[in-house]
PDB file of C-alpha atoms and ligand atoms in Angstrom:
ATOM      1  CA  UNK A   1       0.856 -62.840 -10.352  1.00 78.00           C
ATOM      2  CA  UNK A   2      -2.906 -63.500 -11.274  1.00 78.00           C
ATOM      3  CA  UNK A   3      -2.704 -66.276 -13.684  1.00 91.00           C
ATOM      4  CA  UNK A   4       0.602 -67.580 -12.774  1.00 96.00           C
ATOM      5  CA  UNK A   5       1.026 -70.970 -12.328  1.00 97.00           C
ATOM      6  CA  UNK A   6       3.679 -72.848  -9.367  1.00 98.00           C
ATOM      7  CA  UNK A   7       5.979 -74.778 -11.133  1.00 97.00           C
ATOM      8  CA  UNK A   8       8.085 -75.608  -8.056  1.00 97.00           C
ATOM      9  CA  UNK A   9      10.315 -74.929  -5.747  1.00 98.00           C
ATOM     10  CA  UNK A  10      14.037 -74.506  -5.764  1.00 96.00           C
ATOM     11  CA  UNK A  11      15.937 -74.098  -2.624  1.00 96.00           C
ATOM     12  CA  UNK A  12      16.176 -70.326  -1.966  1.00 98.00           C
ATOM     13  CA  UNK A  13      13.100 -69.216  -4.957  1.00 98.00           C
ATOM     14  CA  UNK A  14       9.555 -70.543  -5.890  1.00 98.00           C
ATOM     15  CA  UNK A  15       9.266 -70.514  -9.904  1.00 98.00           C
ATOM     16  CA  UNK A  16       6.044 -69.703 -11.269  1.00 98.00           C
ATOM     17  CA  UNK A  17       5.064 -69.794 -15.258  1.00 98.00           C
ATOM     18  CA  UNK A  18       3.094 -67.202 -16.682  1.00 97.00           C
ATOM     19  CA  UNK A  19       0.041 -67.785 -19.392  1.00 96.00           C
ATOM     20  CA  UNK A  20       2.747 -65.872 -21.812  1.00 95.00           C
ATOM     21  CA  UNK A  21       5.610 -68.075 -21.351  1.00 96.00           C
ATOM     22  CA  UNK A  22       7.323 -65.903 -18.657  1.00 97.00           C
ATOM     23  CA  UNK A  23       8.662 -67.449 -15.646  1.00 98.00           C
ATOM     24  CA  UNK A  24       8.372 -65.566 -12.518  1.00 98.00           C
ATOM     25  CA  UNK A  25      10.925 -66.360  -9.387  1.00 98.00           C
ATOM     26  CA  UNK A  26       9.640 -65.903  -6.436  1.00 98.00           C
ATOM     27  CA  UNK A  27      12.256 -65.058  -3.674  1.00 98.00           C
ATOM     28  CA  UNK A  28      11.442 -66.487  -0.819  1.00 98.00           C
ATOM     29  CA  UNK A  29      13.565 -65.421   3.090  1.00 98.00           C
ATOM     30  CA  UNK A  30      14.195 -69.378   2.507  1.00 98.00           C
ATOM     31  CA  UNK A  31      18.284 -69.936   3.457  1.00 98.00           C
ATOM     32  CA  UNK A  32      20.207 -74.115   2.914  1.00 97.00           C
ATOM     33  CA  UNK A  33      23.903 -74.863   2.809  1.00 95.00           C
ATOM     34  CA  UNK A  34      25.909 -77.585   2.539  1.00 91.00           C
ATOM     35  CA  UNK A  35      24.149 -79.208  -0.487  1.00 85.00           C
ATOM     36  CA  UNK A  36      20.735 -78.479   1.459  1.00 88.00           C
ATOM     37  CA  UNK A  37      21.929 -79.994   4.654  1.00 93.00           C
ATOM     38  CA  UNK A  38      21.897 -76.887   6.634  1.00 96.00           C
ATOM     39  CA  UNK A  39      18.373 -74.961   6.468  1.00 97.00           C
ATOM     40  CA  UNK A  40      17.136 -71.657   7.574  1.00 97.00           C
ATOM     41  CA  UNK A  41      14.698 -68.676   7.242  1.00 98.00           C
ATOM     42  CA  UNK A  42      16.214 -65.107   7.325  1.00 98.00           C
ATOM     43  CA  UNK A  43      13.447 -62.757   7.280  1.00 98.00           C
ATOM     44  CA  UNK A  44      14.386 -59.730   4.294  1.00 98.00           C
ATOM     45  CA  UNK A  45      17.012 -62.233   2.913  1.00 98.00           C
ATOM     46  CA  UNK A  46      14.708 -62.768  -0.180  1.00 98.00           C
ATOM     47  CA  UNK A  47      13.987 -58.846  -0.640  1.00 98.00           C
ATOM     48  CA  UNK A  48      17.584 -58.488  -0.660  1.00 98.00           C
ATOM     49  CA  UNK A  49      18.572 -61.216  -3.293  1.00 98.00           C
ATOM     50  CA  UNK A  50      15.765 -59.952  -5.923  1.00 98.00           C
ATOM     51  CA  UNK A  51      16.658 -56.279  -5.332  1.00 98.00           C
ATOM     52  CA  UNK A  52      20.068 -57.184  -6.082  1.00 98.00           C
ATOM     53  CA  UNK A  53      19.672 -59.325  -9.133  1.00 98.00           C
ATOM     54  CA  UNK A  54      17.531 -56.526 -10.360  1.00 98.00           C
ATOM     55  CA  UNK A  55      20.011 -54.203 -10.146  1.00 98.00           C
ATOM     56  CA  UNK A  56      22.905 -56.132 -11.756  1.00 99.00           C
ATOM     57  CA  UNK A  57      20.379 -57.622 -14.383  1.00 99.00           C
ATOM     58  CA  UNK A  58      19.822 -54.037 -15.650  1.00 98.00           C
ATOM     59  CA  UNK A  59      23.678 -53.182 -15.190  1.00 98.00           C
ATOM     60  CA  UNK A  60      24.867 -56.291 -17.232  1.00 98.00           C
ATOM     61  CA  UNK A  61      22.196 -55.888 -19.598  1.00 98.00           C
ATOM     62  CA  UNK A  62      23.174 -52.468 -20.495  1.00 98.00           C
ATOM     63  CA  UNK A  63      26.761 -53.620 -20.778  1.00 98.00           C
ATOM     64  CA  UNK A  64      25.942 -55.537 -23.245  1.00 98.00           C
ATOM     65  CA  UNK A  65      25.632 -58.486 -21.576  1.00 98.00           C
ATOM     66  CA  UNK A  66      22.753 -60.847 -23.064  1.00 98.00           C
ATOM     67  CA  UNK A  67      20.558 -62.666 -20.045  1.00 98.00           C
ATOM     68  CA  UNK A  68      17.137 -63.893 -19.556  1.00 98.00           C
ATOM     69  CA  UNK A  69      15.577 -60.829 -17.440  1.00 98.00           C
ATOM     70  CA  UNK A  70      12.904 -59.298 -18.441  1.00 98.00           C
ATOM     71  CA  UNK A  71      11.315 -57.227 -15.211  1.00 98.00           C
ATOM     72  CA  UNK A  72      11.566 -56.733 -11.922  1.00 98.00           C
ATOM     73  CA  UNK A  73       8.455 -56.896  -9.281  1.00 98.00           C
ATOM     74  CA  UNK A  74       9.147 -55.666  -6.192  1.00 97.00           C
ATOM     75  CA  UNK A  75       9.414 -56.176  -3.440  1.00 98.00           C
ATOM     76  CA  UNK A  76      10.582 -60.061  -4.285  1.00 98.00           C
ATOM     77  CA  UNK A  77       9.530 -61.013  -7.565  1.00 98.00           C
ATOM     78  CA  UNK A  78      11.825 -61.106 -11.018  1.00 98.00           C
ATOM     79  CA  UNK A  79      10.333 -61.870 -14.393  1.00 98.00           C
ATOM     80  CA  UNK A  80      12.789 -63.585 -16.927  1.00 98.00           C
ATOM     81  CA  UNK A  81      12.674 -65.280 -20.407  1.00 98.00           C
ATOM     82  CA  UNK A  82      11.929 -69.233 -19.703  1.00 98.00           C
ATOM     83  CA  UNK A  83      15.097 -71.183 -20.981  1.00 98.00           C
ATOM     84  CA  UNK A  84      16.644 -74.442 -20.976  1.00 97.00           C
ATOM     85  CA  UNK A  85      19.115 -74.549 -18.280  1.00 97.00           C
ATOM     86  CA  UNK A  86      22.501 -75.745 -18.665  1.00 97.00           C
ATOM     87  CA  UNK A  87      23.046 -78.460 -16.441  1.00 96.00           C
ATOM     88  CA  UNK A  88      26.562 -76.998 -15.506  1.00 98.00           C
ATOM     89  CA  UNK A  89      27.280 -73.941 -13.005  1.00 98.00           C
ATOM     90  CA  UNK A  90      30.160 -71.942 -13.821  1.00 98.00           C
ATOM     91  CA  UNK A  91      31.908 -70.492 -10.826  1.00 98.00           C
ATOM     92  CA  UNK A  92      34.790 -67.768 -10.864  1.00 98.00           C
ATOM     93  CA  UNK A  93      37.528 -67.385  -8.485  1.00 98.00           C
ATOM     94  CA  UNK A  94      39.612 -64.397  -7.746  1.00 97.00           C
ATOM     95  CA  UNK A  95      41.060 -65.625  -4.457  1.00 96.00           C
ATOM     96  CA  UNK A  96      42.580 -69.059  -3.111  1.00 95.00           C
ATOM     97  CA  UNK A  97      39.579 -70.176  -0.571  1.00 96.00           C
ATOM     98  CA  UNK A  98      36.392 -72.436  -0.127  1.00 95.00           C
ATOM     99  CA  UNK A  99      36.696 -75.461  -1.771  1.00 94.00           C
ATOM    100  CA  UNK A 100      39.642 -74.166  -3.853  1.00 95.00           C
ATOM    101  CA  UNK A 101      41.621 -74.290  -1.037  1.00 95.00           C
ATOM    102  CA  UNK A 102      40.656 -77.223   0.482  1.00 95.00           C
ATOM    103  CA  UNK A 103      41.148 -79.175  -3.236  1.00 94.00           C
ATOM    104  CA  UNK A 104      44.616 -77.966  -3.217  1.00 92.00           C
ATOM    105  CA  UNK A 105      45.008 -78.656   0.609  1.00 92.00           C
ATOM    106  CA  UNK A 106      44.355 -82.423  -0.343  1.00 94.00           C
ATOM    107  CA  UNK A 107      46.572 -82.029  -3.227  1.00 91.00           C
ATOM    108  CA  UNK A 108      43.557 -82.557  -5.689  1.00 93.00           C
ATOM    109  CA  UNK A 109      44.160 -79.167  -7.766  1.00 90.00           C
ATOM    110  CA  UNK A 110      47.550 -78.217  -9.461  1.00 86.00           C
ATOM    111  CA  UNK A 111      47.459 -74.474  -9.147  1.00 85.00           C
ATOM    112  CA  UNK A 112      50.513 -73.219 -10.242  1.00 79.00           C
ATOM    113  CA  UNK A 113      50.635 -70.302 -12.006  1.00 80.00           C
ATOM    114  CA  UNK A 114      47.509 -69.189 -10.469  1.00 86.00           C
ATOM    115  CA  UNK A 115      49.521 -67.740  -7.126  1.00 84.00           C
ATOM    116  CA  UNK A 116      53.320 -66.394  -7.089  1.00 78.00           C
ATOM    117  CA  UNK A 117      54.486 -66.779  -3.365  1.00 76.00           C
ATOM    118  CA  UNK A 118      53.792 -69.645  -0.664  1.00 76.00           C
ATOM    119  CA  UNK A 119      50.200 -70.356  -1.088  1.00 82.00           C
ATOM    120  CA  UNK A 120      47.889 -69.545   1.997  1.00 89.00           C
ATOM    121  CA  UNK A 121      44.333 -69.568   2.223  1.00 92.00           C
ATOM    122  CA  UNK A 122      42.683 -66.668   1.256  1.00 93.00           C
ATOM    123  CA  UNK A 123      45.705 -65.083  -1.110  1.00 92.00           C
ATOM    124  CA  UNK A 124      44.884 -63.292  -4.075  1.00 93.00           C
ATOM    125  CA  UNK A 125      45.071 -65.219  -7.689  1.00 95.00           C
ATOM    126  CA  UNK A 126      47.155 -63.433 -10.383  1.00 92.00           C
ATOM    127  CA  UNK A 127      44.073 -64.510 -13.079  1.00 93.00           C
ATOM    128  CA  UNK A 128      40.487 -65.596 -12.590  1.00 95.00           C
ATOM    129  CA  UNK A 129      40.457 -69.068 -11.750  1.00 96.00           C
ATOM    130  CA  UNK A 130      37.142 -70.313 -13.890  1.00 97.00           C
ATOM    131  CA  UNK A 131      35.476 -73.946 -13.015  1.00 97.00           C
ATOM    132  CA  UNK A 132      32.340 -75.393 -14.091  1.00 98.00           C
ATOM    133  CA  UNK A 133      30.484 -77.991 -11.747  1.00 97.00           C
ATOM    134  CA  UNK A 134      27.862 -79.787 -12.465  1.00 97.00           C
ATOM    135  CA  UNK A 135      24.047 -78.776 -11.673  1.00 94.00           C
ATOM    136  CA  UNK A 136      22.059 -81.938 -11.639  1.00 89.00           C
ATOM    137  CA  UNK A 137      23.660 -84.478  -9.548  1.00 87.00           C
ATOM    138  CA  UNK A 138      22.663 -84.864  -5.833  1.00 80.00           C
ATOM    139  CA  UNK A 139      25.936 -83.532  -4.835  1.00 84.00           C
ATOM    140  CA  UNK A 140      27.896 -81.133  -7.114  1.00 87.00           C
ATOM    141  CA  UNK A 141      31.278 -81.423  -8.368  1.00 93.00           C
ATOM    142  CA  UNK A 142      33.700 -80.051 -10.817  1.00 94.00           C
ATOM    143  CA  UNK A 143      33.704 -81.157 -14.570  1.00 97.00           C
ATOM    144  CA  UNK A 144      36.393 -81.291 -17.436  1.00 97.00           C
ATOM    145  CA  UNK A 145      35.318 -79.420 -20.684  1.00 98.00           C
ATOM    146  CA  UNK A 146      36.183 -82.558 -22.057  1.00 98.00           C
ATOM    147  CA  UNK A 147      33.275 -84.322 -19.893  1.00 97.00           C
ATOM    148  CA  UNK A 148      30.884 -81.384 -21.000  1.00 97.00           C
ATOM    149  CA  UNK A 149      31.494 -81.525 -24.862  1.00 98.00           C
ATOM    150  CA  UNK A 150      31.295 -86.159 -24.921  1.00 98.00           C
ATOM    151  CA  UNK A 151      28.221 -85.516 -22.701  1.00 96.00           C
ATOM    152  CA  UNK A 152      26.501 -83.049 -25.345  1.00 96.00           C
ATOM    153  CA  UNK A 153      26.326 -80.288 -23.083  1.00 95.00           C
ATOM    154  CA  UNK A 154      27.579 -77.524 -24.920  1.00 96.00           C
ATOM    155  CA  UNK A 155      30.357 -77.832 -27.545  1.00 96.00           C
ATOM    156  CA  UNK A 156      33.739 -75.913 -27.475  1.00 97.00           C
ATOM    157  CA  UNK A 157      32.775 -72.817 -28.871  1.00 97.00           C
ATOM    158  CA  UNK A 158      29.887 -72.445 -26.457  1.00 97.00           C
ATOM    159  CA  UNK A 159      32.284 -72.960 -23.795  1.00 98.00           C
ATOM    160  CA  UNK A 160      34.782 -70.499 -25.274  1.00 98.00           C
ATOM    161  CA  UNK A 161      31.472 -68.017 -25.032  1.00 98.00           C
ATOM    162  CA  UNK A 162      30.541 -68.182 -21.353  1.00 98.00           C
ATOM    163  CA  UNK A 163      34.257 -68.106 -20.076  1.00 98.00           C
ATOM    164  CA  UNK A 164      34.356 -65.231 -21.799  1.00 98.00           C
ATOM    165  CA  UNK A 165      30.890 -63.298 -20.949  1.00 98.00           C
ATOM    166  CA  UNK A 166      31.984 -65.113 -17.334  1.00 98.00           C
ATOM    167  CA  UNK A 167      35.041 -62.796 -17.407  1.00 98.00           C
ATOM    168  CA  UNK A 168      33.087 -59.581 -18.579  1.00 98.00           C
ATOM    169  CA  UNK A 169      30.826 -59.915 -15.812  1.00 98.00           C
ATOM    170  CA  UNK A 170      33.260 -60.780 -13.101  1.00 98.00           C
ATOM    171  CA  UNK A 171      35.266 -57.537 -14.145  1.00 98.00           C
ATOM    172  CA  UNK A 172      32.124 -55.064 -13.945  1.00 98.00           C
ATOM    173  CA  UNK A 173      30.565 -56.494 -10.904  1.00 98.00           C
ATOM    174  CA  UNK A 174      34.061 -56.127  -9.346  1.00 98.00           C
ATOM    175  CA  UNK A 175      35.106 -53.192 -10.422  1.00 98.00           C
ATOM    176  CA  UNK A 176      31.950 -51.516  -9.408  1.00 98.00           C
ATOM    177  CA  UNK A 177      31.764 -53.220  -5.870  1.00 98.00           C
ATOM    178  CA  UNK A 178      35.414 -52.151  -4.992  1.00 98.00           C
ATOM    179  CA  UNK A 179      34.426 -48.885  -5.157  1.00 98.00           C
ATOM    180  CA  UNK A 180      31.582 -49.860  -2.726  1.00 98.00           C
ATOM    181  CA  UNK A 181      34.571 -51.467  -0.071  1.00 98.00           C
ATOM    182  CA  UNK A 182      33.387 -54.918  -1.250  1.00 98.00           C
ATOM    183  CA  UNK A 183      36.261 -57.410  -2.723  1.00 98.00           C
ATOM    184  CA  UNK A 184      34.443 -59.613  -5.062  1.00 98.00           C
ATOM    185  CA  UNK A 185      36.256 -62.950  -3.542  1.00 98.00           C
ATOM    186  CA  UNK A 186      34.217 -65.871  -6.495  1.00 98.00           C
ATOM    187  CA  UNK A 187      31.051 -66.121  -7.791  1.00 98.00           C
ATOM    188  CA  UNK A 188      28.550 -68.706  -9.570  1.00 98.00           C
ATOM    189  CA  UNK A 189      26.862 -68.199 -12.896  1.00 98.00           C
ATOM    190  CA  UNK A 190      23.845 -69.886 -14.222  1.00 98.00           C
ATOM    191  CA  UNK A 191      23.697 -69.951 -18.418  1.00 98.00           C
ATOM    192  CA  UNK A 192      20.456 -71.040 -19.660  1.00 98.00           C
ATOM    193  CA  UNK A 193      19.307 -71.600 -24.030  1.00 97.00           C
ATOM    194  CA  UNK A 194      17.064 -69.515 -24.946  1.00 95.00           C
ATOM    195  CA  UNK A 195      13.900 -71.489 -26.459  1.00 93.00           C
ATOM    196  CA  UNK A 196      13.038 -68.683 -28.993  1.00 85.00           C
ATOM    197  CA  UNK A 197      16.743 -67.872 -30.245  1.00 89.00           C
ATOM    198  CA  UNK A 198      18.840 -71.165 -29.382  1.00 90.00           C
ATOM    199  CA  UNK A 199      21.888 -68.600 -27.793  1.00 94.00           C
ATOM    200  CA  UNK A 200      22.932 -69.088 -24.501  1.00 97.00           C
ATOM    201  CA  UNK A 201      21.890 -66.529 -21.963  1.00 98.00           C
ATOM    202  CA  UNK A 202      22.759 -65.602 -18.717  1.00 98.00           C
ATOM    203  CA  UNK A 203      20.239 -67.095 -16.373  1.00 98.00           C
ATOM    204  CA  UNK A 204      18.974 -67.467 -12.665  1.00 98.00           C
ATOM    205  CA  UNK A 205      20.405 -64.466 -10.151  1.00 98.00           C
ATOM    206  CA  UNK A 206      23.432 -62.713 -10.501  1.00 99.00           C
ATOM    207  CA  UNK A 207      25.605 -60.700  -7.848  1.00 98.00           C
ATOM    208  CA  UNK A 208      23.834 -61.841  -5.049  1.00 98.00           C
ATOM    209  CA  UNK A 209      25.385 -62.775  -1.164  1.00 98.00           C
ATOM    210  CA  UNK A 210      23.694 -66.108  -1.761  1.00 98.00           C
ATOM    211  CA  UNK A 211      26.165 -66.488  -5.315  1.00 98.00           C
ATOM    212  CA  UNK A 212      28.882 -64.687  -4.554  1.00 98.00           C
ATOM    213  CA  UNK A 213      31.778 -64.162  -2.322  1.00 98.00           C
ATOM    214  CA  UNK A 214      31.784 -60.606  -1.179  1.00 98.00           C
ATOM    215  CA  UNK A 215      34.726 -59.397   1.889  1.00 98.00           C
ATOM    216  CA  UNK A 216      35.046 -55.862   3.493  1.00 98.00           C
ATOM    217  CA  UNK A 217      37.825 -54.113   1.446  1.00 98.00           C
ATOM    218  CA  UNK A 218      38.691 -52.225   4.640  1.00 98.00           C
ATOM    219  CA  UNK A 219      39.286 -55.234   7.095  1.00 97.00           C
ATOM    220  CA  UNK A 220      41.049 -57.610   4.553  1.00 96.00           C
ATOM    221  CA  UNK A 221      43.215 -54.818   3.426  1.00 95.00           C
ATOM    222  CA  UNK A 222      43.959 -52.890   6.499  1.00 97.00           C
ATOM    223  CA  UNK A 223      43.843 -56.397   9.033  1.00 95.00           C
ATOM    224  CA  UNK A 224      44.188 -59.284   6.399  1.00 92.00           C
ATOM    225  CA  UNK A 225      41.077 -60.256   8.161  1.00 95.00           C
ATOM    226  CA  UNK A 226      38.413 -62.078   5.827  1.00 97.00           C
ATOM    227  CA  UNK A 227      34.890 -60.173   6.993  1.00 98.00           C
ATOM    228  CA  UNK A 228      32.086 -62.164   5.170  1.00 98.00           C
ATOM    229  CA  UNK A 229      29.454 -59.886   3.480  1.00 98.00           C
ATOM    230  CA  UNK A 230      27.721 -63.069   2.108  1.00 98.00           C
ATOM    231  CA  UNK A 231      26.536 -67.019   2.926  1.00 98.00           C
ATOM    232  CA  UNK A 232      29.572 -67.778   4.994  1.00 98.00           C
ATOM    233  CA  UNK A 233      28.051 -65.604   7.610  1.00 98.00           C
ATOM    234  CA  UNK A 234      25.451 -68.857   7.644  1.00 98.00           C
ATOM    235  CA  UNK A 235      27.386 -71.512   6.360  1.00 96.00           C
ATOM    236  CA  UNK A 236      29.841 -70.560   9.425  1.00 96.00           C
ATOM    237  CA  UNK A 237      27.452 -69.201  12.053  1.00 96.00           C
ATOM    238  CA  UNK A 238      28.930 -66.107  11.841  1.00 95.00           C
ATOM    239  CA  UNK A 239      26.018 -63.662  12.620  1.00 94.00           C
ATOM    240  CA  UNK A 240      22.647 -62.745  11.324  1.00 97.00           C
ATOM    241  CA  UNK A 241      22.433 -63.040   7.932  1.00 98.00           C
ATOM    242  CA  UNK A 242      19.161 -60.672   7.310  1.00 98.00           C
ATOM    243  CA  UNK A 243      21.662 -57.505   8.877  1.00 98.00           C
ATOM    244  CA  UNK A 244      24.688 -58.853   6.499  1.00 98.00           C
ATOM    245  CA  UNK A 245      22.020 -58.831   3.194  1.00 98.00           C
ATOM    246  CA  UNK A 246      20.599 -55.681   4.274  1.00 98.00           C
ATOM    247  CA  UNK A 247      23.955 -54.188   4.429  1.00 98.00           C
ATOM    248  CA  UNK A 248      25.029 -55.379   1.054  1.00 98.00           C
ATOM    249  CA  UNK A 249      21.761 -54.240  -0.468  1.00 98.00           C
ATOM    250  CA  UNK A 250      22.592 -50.237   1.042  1.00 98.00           C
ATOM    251  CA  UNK A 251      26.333 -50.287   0.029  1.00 98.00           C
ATOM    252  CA  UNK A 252      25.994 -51.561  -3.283  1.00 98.00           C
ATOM    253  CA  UNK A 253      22.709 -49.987  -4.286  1.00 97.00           C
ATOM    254  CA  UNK A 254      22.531 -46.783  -2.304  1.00 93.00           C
TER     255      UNK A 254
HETATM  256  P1  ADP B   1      18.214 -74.402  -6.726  1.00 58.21           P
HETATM  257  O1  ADP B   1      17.697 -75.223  -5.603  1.00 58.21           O
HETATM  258  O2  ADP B   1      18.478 -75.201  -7.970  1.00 58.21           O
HETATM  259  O3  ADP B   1      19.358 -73.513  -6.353  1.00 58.21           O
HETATM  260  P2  ADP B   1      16.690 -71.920  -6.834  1.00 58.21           P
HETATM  261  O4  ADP B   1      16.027 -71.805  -5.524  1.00 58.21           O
HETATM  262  O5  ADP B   1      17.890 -71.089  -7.101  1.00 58.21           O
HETATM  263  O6  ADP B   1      17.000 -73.460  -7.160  1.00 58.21           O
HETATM  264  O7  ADP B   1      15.560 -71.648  -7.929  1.00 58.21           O
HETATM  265  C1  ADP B   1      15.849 -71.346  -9.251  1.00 58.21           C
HETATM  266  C2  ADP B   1      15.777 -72.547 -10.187  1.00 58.21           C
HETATM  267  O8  ADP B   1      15.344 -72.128 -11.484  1.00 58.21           O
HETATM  268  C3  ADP B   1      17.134 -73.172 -10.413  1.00 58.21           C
HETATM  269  O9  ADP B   1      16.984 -74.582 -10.521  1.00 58.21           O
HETATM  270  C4  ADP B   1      17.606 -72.578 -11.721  1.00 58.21           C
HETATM  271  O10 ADP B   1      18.498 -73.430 -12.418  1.00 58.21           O
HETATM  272  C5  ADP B   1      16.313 -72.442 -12.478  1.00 58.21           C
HETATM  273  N1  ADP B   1      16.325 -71.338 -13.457  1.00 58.21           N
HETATM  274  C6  ADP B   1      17.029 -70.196 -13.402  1.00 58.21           C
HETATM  275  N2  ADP B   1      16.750 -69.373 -14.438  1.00 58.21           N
HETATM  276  C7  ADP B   1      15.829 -70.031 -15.199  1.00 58.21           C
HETATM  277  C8  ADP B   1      15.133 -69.716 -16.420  1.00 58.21           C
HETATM  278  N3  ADP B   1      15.316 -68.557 -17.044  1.00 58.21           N
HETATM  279  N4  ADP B   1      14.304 -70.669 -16.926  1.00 58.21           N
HETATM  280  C9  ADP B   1      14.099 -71.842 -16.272  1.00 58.21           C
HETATM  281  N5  ADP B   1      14.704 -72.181 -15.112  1.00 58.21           N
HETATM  282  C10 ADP B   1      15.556 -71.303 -14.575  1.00 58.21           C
HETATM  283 MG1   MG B   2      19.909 -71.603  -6.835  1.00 58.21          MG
END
């Protein structure tokens, strides 16, 4: 850390930029929801998120899977490649719920295909449901691809690429945490360019409680009960969040 300079501060990490050209993220027990409405401090949360993102980093990386990580500094540091971040998020659904279900509730969505029998919160999709939103606007919401390529965001093929590496990575961290009794419910993705190579790169943290949707296999499947294993748990005042990260860290990592 000698050397490193503050940058600034996101919501949940500090960034820091190293005399290299490294970033360092910094993360901090800091917790916000509701587009930073709702704040907190769980002590161990930010232990548990770098941990994590550590661990799928390496997993992705050695899947093949081409991201910005570079090396991890425990207990709460993460060094990565400095990129230009897209200013979209991509988020991947697997199950009708969150603000899925309350788009289609309004009658916003058209969801067809994506369910076969009377649509109920929390039902399965038959296919990954993939949506980008946008990053830089006080409050985010979802975009067209059309609205991304006339903006100059990314062009068509680019988009093609991170569906696709969206996909890949939605179908190892899931089939890995189902044999850990999580259900990998959605996640968010972060793509960044790459200043030294132009690609786009997977970015940010990945496969953590704070970016993903993760539910007890046992209680949804045996009680159709949704058991949060992730931000709900604060968004909905659920219970402590620092026991809920600490227990994802030990089943997923242990
Ligand atoms: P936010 O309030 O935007 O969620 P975070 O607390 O998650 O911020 O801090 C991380 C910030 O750093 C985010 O704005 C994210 O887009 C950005 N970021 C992630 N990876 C990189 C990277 N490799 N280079 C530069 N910025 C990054
Ligand atoms: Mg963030």
């Amino acid at each position: 850390m000698e050397n490193a300079k503050f940058i600034r501060s996101g919501k949940a990490k500090d960034i820091y930029l190293r005399p290299d050209g490294d970033i360092i993220f910094l993360f901090t027990d800091r917790v916000t929801a509701f587009d930073g409405i709702k704040k907190a401090d769980y002590q161990g949360k930010g232990e548990a998120c770098c941990k994590l993102s550590c661990f799928w980093f390496e997993k992705l990386q050695a899947e093949g899977i081409k991201t910005h990580f570079k090396d991890c500094m425990p207990p709460n540091m993460l060094v990565a490649e400095e990129v230009s971040i897209l200013p979209v998020e991509v988020i991947a659904r697997n199950f009708l719920y969150g603000s899925l279900w309350k788009r289609y509730k309004k009658g916003e969505i058209d969801i067809g295909s994506l369910v076969q029998e009377e649509k109920r919160e929390g039902m399965p999709l038959t296919k990954s449901f993939l949506e980008f939103t946008t990053k830089f606007e006080s409050v985010d919401r979802p975009i067209t691809e059309e609205e991304i390529i006339e903006n100059g965001w990314m062009d068509r093929s680019e988009i093609e690429y991170i569906k696709t590496e969206t996909i890949k990575i939605g179908d190892i961290m899931a089939s890995y945490l189902v044999q850990r009794g999580i259900i990998l419910a959605d996640f968010k993705l972060e793509y960044g360019r790459s200043k030294e190579s132009g690609d786009i790169i997977l970015a940010d943290e990945v496969g953590t409680p704070d970016v993903c949707r993760f539910w007890d296999k046992e209680a949804h499947e045996q009680r159709g009960e949704i058991l949060s294993l992730d931000k709900d748990v604060f968004r909905e005042g659920k219970g402590n969040l620092s026991a809920v990260y600490l227990e994802v860290c030990k089943r997923i990592m242990e």
